[in-house]
Structures are given as structure tokens and as C-alpha cells.
Coordinates of C-alpha atoms in Angstrom, one line a residue:
X10 CA -13.8 7.9 -19.5
X11 CA -11.9 4.7 -20.5
X12 CA -9.5 3.7 -17.7
X13 CA -6.7 1.1 -17.8
X14 CA -5.4 -0.2 -14.4
X15 CA -2.0 -1.9 -14.4
X16 CA -1.4 -4.6 -11.8
X17 CA -3.1 -7.7 -10.5
X18 CA -3.3 -7.6 -6.7
X19 CA -5.9 -6.7 -4.1
X20 CA -4.8 -3.1 -4.3
X21 CA -5.7 -3.1 -8.0
X22 CA -9.0 -4.9 -7.3
X23 CA -9.8 -2.2 -4.7
X24 CA -9.0 0.5 -7.3
X25 CA -11.0 -1.3 -10.0
X26 CA -14.0 -1.7 -7.7
X27 CA -14.0 2.0 -6.9
X28 CA -13.6 2.9 -10.5
X29 CA -16.4 0.6 -11.6
X30 CA -18.7 2.4 -9.2
X31 CA -17.8 5.8 -10.8
X32 CA -20.5 7.0 -13.2
X33 CA -17.9 8.8 -15.4
X34 CA -16.1 5.5 -16.1
X35 CA -17.6 4.1 -19.3
X36 CA -15.0 1.3 -19.9
X37 CA -12.7 -0.3 -17.3
X38 CA -9.7 -2.4 -18.3
X39 CA -7.0 -4.1 -16.2
X40 CA -3.7 -5.8 -17.1
X41 CA -3.0 -8.4 -16.1
X42 CA -5.6 -8.4 -13.4
X43 CA -6.9 -11.5 -11.5
X44 CA -9.9 -13.7 -11.1
X45 CA -11.8 -11.2 -9.0
X46 CA -10.9 -8.1 -11.1
X47 CA -12.4 -10.0 -14.1
X48 CA -15.8 -9.4 -12.6
X49 CA -15.6 -5.6 -12.8
X50 CA -13.0 -5.0 -15.6
X51 CA -11.9 -6.5 -18.9
X52 CA -8.6 -8.2 -18.5
X53 CA -5.6 -8.1 -20.9
X54 CA -2.3 -9.9 -20.7
X55 CA 0.7 -7.6 -20.5
X56 CA 4.2 -7.5 -19.1
X57 CA 3.6 -4.8 -16.6
X58 CA 7.3 -3.8 -16.4
X59 CA 7.4 -3.2 -20.2
X60 CA 6.6 0.5 -20.8
X61 CA 6.3 0.0 -24.6
X62 CA 3.8 -2.9 -24.1
X63 CA 1.7 -1.0 -21.6
X64 CA 1.7 2.1 -23.8
X65 CA 0.7 0.0 -26.9
X66 CA -2.2 -1.5 -24.9
X67 CA -3.4 1.9 -23.6
X68 CA -3.2 3.3 -27.2
X69 CA -5.1 0.3 -28.6
X70 CA -7.9 0.6 -26.0
X71 CA -8.1 4.4 -26.4
X72 CA -7.5 4.9 -22.7
X73 CA -8.2 8.3 -21.3
X74 CA -6.4 7.5 -18.1
X75 CA -3.8 4.8 -17.1
X76 CA -3.4 4.0 -13.4
X77 CA -0.2 2.2 -12.5
X78 CA -0.8 0.2 -9.3
X79 CA 2.4 -1.5 -8.2
X80 CA 5.8 -0.1 -7.4
X81 CA 8.0 -2.2 -9.7
X82 CA 6.5 -0.8 -13.0
X83 CA 6.8 2.8 -11.6
X84 CA 10.5 2.3 -10.7
X85 CA 10.9 0.7 -14.2
X86 CA 9.6 3.9 -15.8
X87 CA 6.3 2.6 -17.2
X88 CA 4.5 5.9 -16.3
X89 CA 7.2 7.8 -18.3
X90 CA 6.5 5.7 -21.4
X91 CA 2.7 6.2 -21.2
X92 CA 3.1 9.9 -20.5
X93 CA 5.5 10.3 -23.5
X94 CA 2.7 8.9 -25.7
X95 CA 0.4 11.8 -24.5
X96 CA -1.9 9.6 -22.4
X97 CA -2.7 10.9 -18.9
X98 CA -1.2 8.5 -16.3
X99 CA -1.6 8.3 -12.5
X100 CA 1.8 7.5 -11.1
X101 CA 5.2 9.1 -10.7
X102 CA 8.1 9.1 -13.1
X103 CA 11.0 6.7 -12.8
X104 CA 13.1 9.4 -11.1
X105 CA 10.4 10.4 -8.7
X106 CA 9.6 6.8 -7.9
X107 CA 13.1 6.4 -6.5
X108 CA 11.5 7.8 -3.3
X109 CA 10.4 4.2 -2.9
X110 CA 13.0 2.5 -5.1
X111 CA 15.9 3.7 -3.0
X112 CA 15.8 4.2 0.8
X113 CA 19.0 6.2 0.5
X114 CA 17.4 8.6 -2.0
X115 CA 14.4 9.0 0.2
X116 CA 16.6 9.9 3.2
X117 CA 18.4 12.5 1.1
X118 CA 15.1 14.0 0.0
X119 CA 13.9 14.1 3.6
X120 CA 17.1 15.8 4.7
X121 CA 16.7 18.4 2.0
X122 CA 13.0 19.0 2.9
X123 CA 13.6 19.1 6.6
X124 CA 11.2 16.1 7.1
X125 CA 11.5 14.4 10.5
X126 CA 12.7 10.8 10.2
X127 CA 15.0 8.3 11.9
X128 CA 18.8 8.9 12.0
X129 CA 20.4 6.5 9.6
X130 CA 23.6 5.2 7.9
X131 CA 23.8 4.0 4.3
X132 CA 26.3 1.1 4.3
X133 CA 28.0 -0.9 1.5
X134 CA 30.8 -2.7 3.4
X135 CA 30.9 -5.2 6.3
X136 CA 32.9 -2.6 8.3
X137 CA 30.3 0.1 7.8
X138 CA 27.5 -2.4 8.7
X139 CA 29.2 -3.3 12.0
X140 CA 29.8 0.3 12.8
X141 CA 26.2 1.3 12.2
X142 CA 24.7 -1.6 14.2
X143 CA 27.1 -0.8 17.0
X144 CA 26.1 2.9 16.9
X145 CA 22.4 2.4 17.2
X146 CA 22.2 -0.9 19.3
X147 CA 19.0 -3.0 19.7
X148 CA 16.4 -3.1 18.4
X149 CA 18.2 -3.1 15.0
X150 CA 16.4 -1.8 12.0
X151 CA 18.0 -2.9 8.7
X152 CA 16.5 -2.0 5.3
X153 CA 17.5 -3.2 1.9
X154 CA 18.0 0.0 -0.2
X155 CA 16.1 -1.4 -3.2
X156 CA 12.6 -2.8 -3.8
X157 CA 11.9 -6.0 -1.9
X158 CA 8.1 -6.4 -2.2
X159 CA 7.5 -5.4 1.5
X160 CA 10.0 -8.0 2.8
X161 CA 13.3 -6.0 2.7
X162 CA 13.1 -4.8 6.3
X163 CA 14.3 -6.7 9.4
X164 CA 13.6 -5.4 12.9
X165 CA 15.3 -7.6 15.5
X166 CA 17.1 -7.7 18.9
X167 CA 19.4 -10.3 17.4
X168 CA 22.6 -8.6 16.1
X169 CA 23.6 -11.7 14.1
X170 CA 20.2 -11.8 12.3
X171 CA 20.5 -8.0 11.6
X172 CA 24.1 -8.4 10.3
X173 CA 23.1 -11.4 8.1
X174 CA 20.3 -9.4 6.5
X175 CA 22.5 -6.4 6.0
X176 CA 25.3 -8.5 4.3
X177 CA 22.7 -10.1 1.9
X178 CA 21.9 -6.6 0.5
X179 CA 24.1 -4.7 -2.0
X180 CA 23.4 -1.5 -0.3
X181 CA 21.6 -1.2 3.1
X182 CA 20.1 1.5 5.3
X183 CA 20.6 1.0 9.0
X184 CA 18.6 3.3 11.3
X185 CA 17.5 4.1 14.8
X186 CA 14.4 2.3 16.0
X187 CA 11.3 4.4 16.2
X188 CA 8.9 3.7 19.1
X189 CA 5.2 4.2 19.0
X190 CA 2.3 3.1 16.8
X191 CA 2.5 3.2 13.1
X192 CA 0.2 5.0 10.7
X193 CA -0.1 4.9 6.9
X194 CA -1.2 8.2 5.3
X195 CA -1.7 8.4 1.5
X196 CA -1.8 11.7 -0.4
X197 CA -2.8 12.3 -4.1
X198 CA -0.6 14.9 -5.6
X199 CA 0.0 16.5 -9.1
X200 CA 3.5 17.7 -8.1
X201 CA 2.3 20.9 -6.5
X202 CA -1.0 20.5 -4.8
X203 CA -1.2 17.7 -2.1
X204 CA -4.5 16.1 -1.2
X205 CA -4.3 13.8 1.8
X206 CA -6.6 10.9 2.2
X207 CA -7.8 9.3 5.5
X208 CA -5.2 7.6 7.7
X209 CA -5.1 3.8 8.2
X210 CA -3.1 1.3 10.2
X211 CA -1.8 -2.0 8.8
X212 CA -0.5 -5.1 10.4
X213 CA 2.9 -6.3 9.0
X214 CA 3.6 -9.4 11.1
X215 CA 2.3 -12.8 10.0
X216 CA 0.8 -13.9 13.3
X217 CA -1.5 -12.6 16.1
X218 CA 0.0 -10.2 18.6
X219 CA 2.5 -8.9 16.0
X220 CA 4.5 -12.1 16.2
X221 CA 6.2 -14.0 13.3
X222 CA 8.0 -12.8 10.2
X223 CA 7.4 -9.5 8.4
X224 CA 4.9 -9.7 5.5
X225 CA 3.5 -7.4 2.9
X226 CA 0.6 -6.8 5.3
X227 CA -2.0 -9.0 6.9
X228 CA -4.8 -6.6 7.4
X229 CA -5.8 -2.9 8.0
X230 CA -8.4 -0.6 9.4
X231 CA -9.6 3.0 9.2
X232 CA -10.4 5.4 10.9
X233 CA -7.9 5.5 13.8
X234 CA -10.0 6.4 16.9
X235 CA -6.9 6.8 19.0
X236 CA -5.1 9.2 16.7
X237 CA -4.8 13.0 17.2
X238 CA -7.6 14.7 15.2
X239 CA -5.0 17.1 13.9
X240 CA -2.6 14.3 12.7
X241 CA -3.4 14.7 9.0
X242 CA -3.0 18.4 9.1
X243 CA 0.3 18.1 10.9
X244 CA 1.7 15.5 8.5
X245 CA 0.5 17.6 5.5
X246 CA 2.5 20.6 6.8
X247 CA 5.6 18.8 8.1
X248 CA 6.0 15.8 5.7
X249 CA 3.8 15.7 2.6
X250 CA 4.0 19.2 1.2
X251 CA 7.7 19.7 2.0
X252 CA 8.6 16.4 0.3
X253 CA 6.5 17.3 -2.8
X254 CA 8.1 20.8 -2.9
X255 CA 11.6 19.4 -2.5
X256 CA 11.2 16.9 -5.4
X257 CA 9.8 19.7 -7.6
X258 CA 12.8 21.9 -6.6
X259 CA 15.1 19.1 -7.7
X260 CA 13.5 18.9 -11.1
X261 CA 11.9 15.5 -10.4
X262 CA 8.3 16.5 -9.7
X263 CA 6.2 13.7 -8.0
X264 CA 2.8 13.2 -9.5
X265 CA 0.6 10.3 -8.3
X266 CA 0.2 8.7 -4.9
X267 CA 2.6 9.6 -2.1
X268 CA 2.4 7.2 0.8
X269 CA 4.0 8.1 4.1
X270 CA 4.6 5.4 6.6
X271 CA 4.8 7.1 9.9
X272 CA 5.7 6.3 13.5
X273 CA 3.9 8.4 16.2
X274 CA 6.9 8.4 18.6
X275 CA 7.3 9.9 22.1
X276 CA 9.2 12.7 20.3
X277 CA 6.5 13.4 17.7
X278 CA 5.7 12.1 14.2
X279 CA 8.6 10.5 12.2
X280 CA 8.7 9.1 8.7
X281 CA 9.6 5.4 8.6
X282 CA 9.5 5.2 4.8
X283 CA 7.9 6.6 1.7
X284 CA 6.1 4.6 -1.0
X285 CA 5.3 5.8 -4.5
X286 CA 1.9 4.1 -4.9
X287 CA -1.2 3.0 -3.0
X288 CA -0.3 0.6 -0.1
X289 CA -1.7 -2.9 0.2
X290 CA -3.8 -3.6 2.3
X291 CA -4.5 0.0 3.5
X292 CA -6.0 0.9 0.1
X293 CA -8.7 -1.6 0.7
X294 CA -10.0 0.2 3.8
X295 CA -9.3 3.8 2.6
X296 CA -11.2 3.4 -0.6
X297 CA -14.0 1.7 1.2
X298 CA -14.6 5.0 3.0
X299 CA -14.1 7.4 0.0
X300 CA -17.5 8.7 -1.3
X301 CA -16.0 11.1 -4.0
X302 CA -15.9 9.3 -7.4
X303 CA -12.3 8.2 -7.9
X304 CA -11.6 8.6 -11.6
X305 CA -11.8 12.4 -11.7
X306 CA -9.5 12.8 -8.7
X307 CA -6.8 10.5 -10.4
X308 CA -7.3 12.4 -13.7
X309 CA -6.7 15.7 -12.0
X310 CA -3.5 14.4 -10.5
X311 CA -2.4 13.1 -14.0
X312 CA -3.3 16.5 -15.6
X313 CA -1.8 18.8 -13.0
X314 CA -5.2 20.2 -12.1
X315 CA -5.7 19.0 -8.5
X316 CA -6.1 22.6 -7.3
X317 CA -9.5 22.5 -9.2
X318 CA -10.5 19.4 -7.2
X319 CA -13.5 19.8 -4.7
X320 CA -12.8 18.7 -1.2
X321 CA -13.1 14.9 -0.9
X322 CA -16.2 13.4 0.7
X323 CA -15.8 10.6 3.2
X324 CA -18.2 8.1 4.8
X325 CA -18.4 8.2 8.6
X326 CA -18.3 4.4 8.6
X327 CA -15.3 2.3 9.7
X328 CA -13.6 -0.3 7.4
X329 CA -11.6 -3.4 8.2
X330 CA -9.8 -5.7 5.8
X331 CA -8.4 -9.1 6.8
X332 CA -5.9 -10.9 4.5
X333 CA -6.3 -14.6 3.8
X334 CA -2.9 -15.9 2.9
X335 CA -1.6 -19.2 1.5
X336 CA -0.1 -22.0 3.4
X337 CA 3.6 -21.2 4.3
X338 CA 3.3 -17.5 3.5
X339 CA 5.6 -15.4 3.7
X340 CA 8.1 -18.1 2.8
X341 CA 7.5 -20.0 -0.4
X342 CA 3.7 -20.1 -0.5
X343 CA 1.7 -23.1 -1.8
X344 CA -0.5 -22.2 -4.8
X345 CA -3.1 -23.9 -7.0
X346 CA -5.5 -24.7 -4.1
X347 CA -9.2 -24.2 -4.9
X348 CA -11.0 -21.3 -3.1
X349 CA -14.6 -22.0 -2.0
X350 CA -17.2 -19.8 -0.3
X351 CA -16.8 -16.7 -2.5
X352 CA -20.4 -17.0 -3.8
X353 CA -21.6 -17.4 -0.2
X354 CA -20.0 -14.1 0.8
X355 CA -21.5 -12.3 -2.2
X356 CA -24.9 -13.8 -1.4
X357 CA -25.0 -13.4 2.4
X358 CA -22.6 -10.5 3.3
X359 CA -23.0 -7.9 0.6
X360 CA -23.0 -5.0 0.4
X361 CA -21.3 -4.5 3.9
X362 CA -18.6 -7.2 3.3
X363 CA -16.9 -8.2 0.0
X364 CA -13.8 -10.1 -1.2
X365 CA -11.0 -8.4 -3.0
X366 CA -8.7 -10.8 -4.8
X367 CA -4.9 -10.7 -4.6
X368 CA -3.2 -13.9 -5.6
X369 CA -5.9 -15.7 -7.5
X370 CA -6.5 -17.1 -11.0
X371 CA -9.2 -19.0 -12.9
X372 CA -8.7 -22.7 -13.5
X373 CA -11.7 -23.8 -15.5
X374 CA -14.8 -23.1 -13.4
X375 CA -12.8 -22.8 -10.2
X376 CA -10.9 -19.9 -8.6
X377 CA -7.5 -21.1 -7.2
X378 CA -4.8 -19.5 -5.2
X379 CA -1.9 -18.0 -7.2
X380 CA 0.2 -16.1 -4.6
X381 CA 1.1 -15.6 -1.0
X382 CA -1.6 -13.1 -0.1
X383 CA -4.7 -14.6 -1.7
X384 CA -7.7 -12.5 -0.6
X385 CA -8.5 -9.3 1.2
X386 CA -11.8 -9.7 2.9
X387 CA -13.1 -6.1 3.5
X388 CA -16.1 -4.9 5.5
X389 CA -17.7 -1.6 6.6
X390 CA -19.8 -0.8 9.7
X391 CA -21.0 2.0 11.9
X392 CA -17.8 1.5 14.0
X393 CA -14.7 -0.7 14.0
X394 CA -16.4 -3.3 16.2
X395 CA -19.2 -3.9 13.6
X396 CA -16.8 -3.7 10.6
X397 CA -14.6 -6.3 12.3
X398 CA -17.5 -8.6 13.1
X399 CA -18.7 -8.4 9.4
X400 CA -15.2 -9.0 8.0
X401 CA -14.5 -12.0 10.2
X402 CA -18.0 -13.5 9.5
X403 CA -17.1 -13.3 5.8
X404 CA -13.6 -14.8 6.4
X405 CA -15.4 -17.7 8.1
X406 CA -17.3 -18.6 4.9
X407 CA -14.1 -18.9 2.8
X408 CA -12.4 -22.3 2.5
X409 CA -8.8 -22.5 1.2
X410 CA -6.8 -25.5 2.3
X411 CA -3.9 -24.6 4.6
X412 CA -4.8 -20.9 4.6
X413 CA -3.9 -18.5 7.4
X414 CA -5.2 -15.2 8.7
X415 CA -4.7 -13.1 11.7
X416 CA -7.7 -13.0 14.2
X417 CA -6.7 -9.7 15.9
X418 CA -6.9 -7.1 13.1
X419 CA -8.3 -3.8 14.6
X420 CA -9.2 -5.6 17.8
X421 CA -7.4 -3.2 20.2
X422 CA -8.7 -0.1 18.3
X423 CA -12.3 -1.5 18.4
X424 CA -12.1 -2.1 22.1
X425 CA -10.5 1.2 22.9

């Protein structure tokens, strides 16, 4: 099978790593990719938002499967263009991807499907914003209706900060605050059958102790030793299957990766948000534990044959990923700094720990930073404590001027 992966972050590196280990994959391509992905896949330049360009590349390569990694190409309809050319594609249509592209659309689908979520208001005027903020009170949860690369949500006790964020958005969803720990649960679906993966937890705030600004994610771990053993089964029945059924009923079937961001509240499981693609950095730890070869599962989703898929096999090991970010992330990050120590990790820590590249590029013989989140250092172990120890040992070998990372990823769960 020839596979083309679209994207260039750590999520795509995790996907490419898993696909490169699949014996059925005879050729692996990625566009545009990054310096790390280049070690396991052949890279190609492409405008990943241009459906015609992606389709032309897939056709030229004779791809048997196209995997669209990021949300922006999905919302732009890239999967539709590839599908229209008769090439199997893992990723939802433009219409179905509105589940992530529009918070208001997602709320409407959840209402139709009877999925438990936070009460909310969709606001477009200053008067509506003030009314909604007043109705819910602090902590205020304000979400840009559209895509914002993981930075469109503000949770604050400061009403002026909440109002300022709301006024900066064209359309905004203001909702009640959900208490309790958060869980990310991915499911692969073909629009009918829903195949949940293992849950993970990520860390959104930039600094230790969940302080600092919101980011795209600073680390993650799996499994969740504190979670109810029946959590996945419950979410499958109350969230995932009803959502997929509702979208099919509306004539916009969802095929690809459905990501449910959940809050385990005092009143039960509630959906915080849906995403239409693998999450970053949770993908890094979930795929580290998946033993079933990946390509066939994704192809079954693309072809509508997931009901033929054998149950997924999982490792009993734990996985932890720690994000190494650029100086000044998540504000305007500094780029172009050389990254050292990658060879040392490969030499001393493999196979239990490895580096997945996010914002990197080649500059001559050097690998340099090229984004806010630069690397996802991922490790496995017999338990979370060992996986953490291995991940942070590998992080300690990496040298990137001005870089930052959290030191408390999975600490509480490992000590529990």
C-alpha cells in the first residue's frame, strides 16, 4: 500500500512513524512534512489547503490511501477533492468537518443527538455577549466559533478578559464552566461503525501546575489509571455513536477520526468540544500503545468497511509525551535556533524513547526550530512512572536555546 500523509507536525510524525512500521505499507510519502518525518517518509512540497494540488500529488504518486492530518485542510474540503478523484481518504468531508470548524454547528449536532454537553449561548453582538457572561458567571468560558489552532478558547475569572476575547471574535460561543478532569477520546469511524481508541489526557496550559496561557498542548499520557474502567464504553454509547448517527441522519456522514474532548464532571461525562482529526499531542501517546498495524484500520474507515475490522490490539505499557516549545511560545515564537542532542536520544534512549518533530526544518546539516511547538519527546514504560522517567531523560539530552517544557506531565497520575 502506498500512503500519502498531509501535514507537517508532531501528529503527522506520529502517524508516519506508525505507518512506517506497518508491513503492508510499501511506500510512505508526506506533504509538506518536517525534518523528522523525512527520516521515515519521502517529503513533497504542497499547499495543504489546496484540494486540487493535494489530489494531483496523490494521483502522481499512485497513492492507495491519503491521510489528512490537520483540521484546516479538512475544513477547506481537501478530503472531498481527493475522494472525488476516486482515491480512498482518511478524513471527513468539508461539511462533516464543521463539527470542529464551527462550535455552534457542533452544539446543534449534540442537541440533535442528545449528547451531554455544557449549556451555551451563541453570540454575535456586544449585548448578547454581556447577557451570556452575566447568565453563567465566573469562571467564564469563551470560545471562538471558528478554527483558532487550539488558541481560540479563554477560561478566566476576569470578566473584562472574557469580554475582550468575545468581542475579538466574529461569532462566539459562551458556555457554562465544566468542573472535573478532562479526557481526550479518539474514535475511528466510517460514518456508521465507531471504533474507539484508548483515552489520553493532555496538558493545555503553558506552565507547570496548569498555570500560564492556553496552548495547543504541552504534553500527554495514556492510560488513565484514575479513570472508570467503563469510561470508553459509556462514551461510545452516549457520545460517539449518537453523534455519528446524527450526522449520517443529516446527510453529512462523518468518516475519519472523531475526537471527543470530555470533562468528567460531578454530574457525569460532558463533551467540551469535538475535533475532526487526531489530536496533538495525544496522538503521540495513543499510537505509541497501538499494536494493530495502522494502515489497514485507516483504509477500512476510508472504504466504509470498518465492520470487517478485527478488534484493536493494545500494549499494556504506558506512554508519556513532553512537548519542547520555542522561546516565547504561545506568543510569537522565536524560530531558526539549532536543535542539538537528537542523535544522542536515538543512540541512548531508543527504542523506549524517541523524538517526534513538530516545528522543525533542515538548514544545511542542522535541524532548526520552525514553529512554536518544536518537538514531542515520547517514551513508553511498564507504568507511567517509568515512561515519565524515560521521557524526561530524553528531554534532558536536547539542547535548544531558550526552549521551554513542563516538568509535571503525568506526575499526579504516576504518583496516584
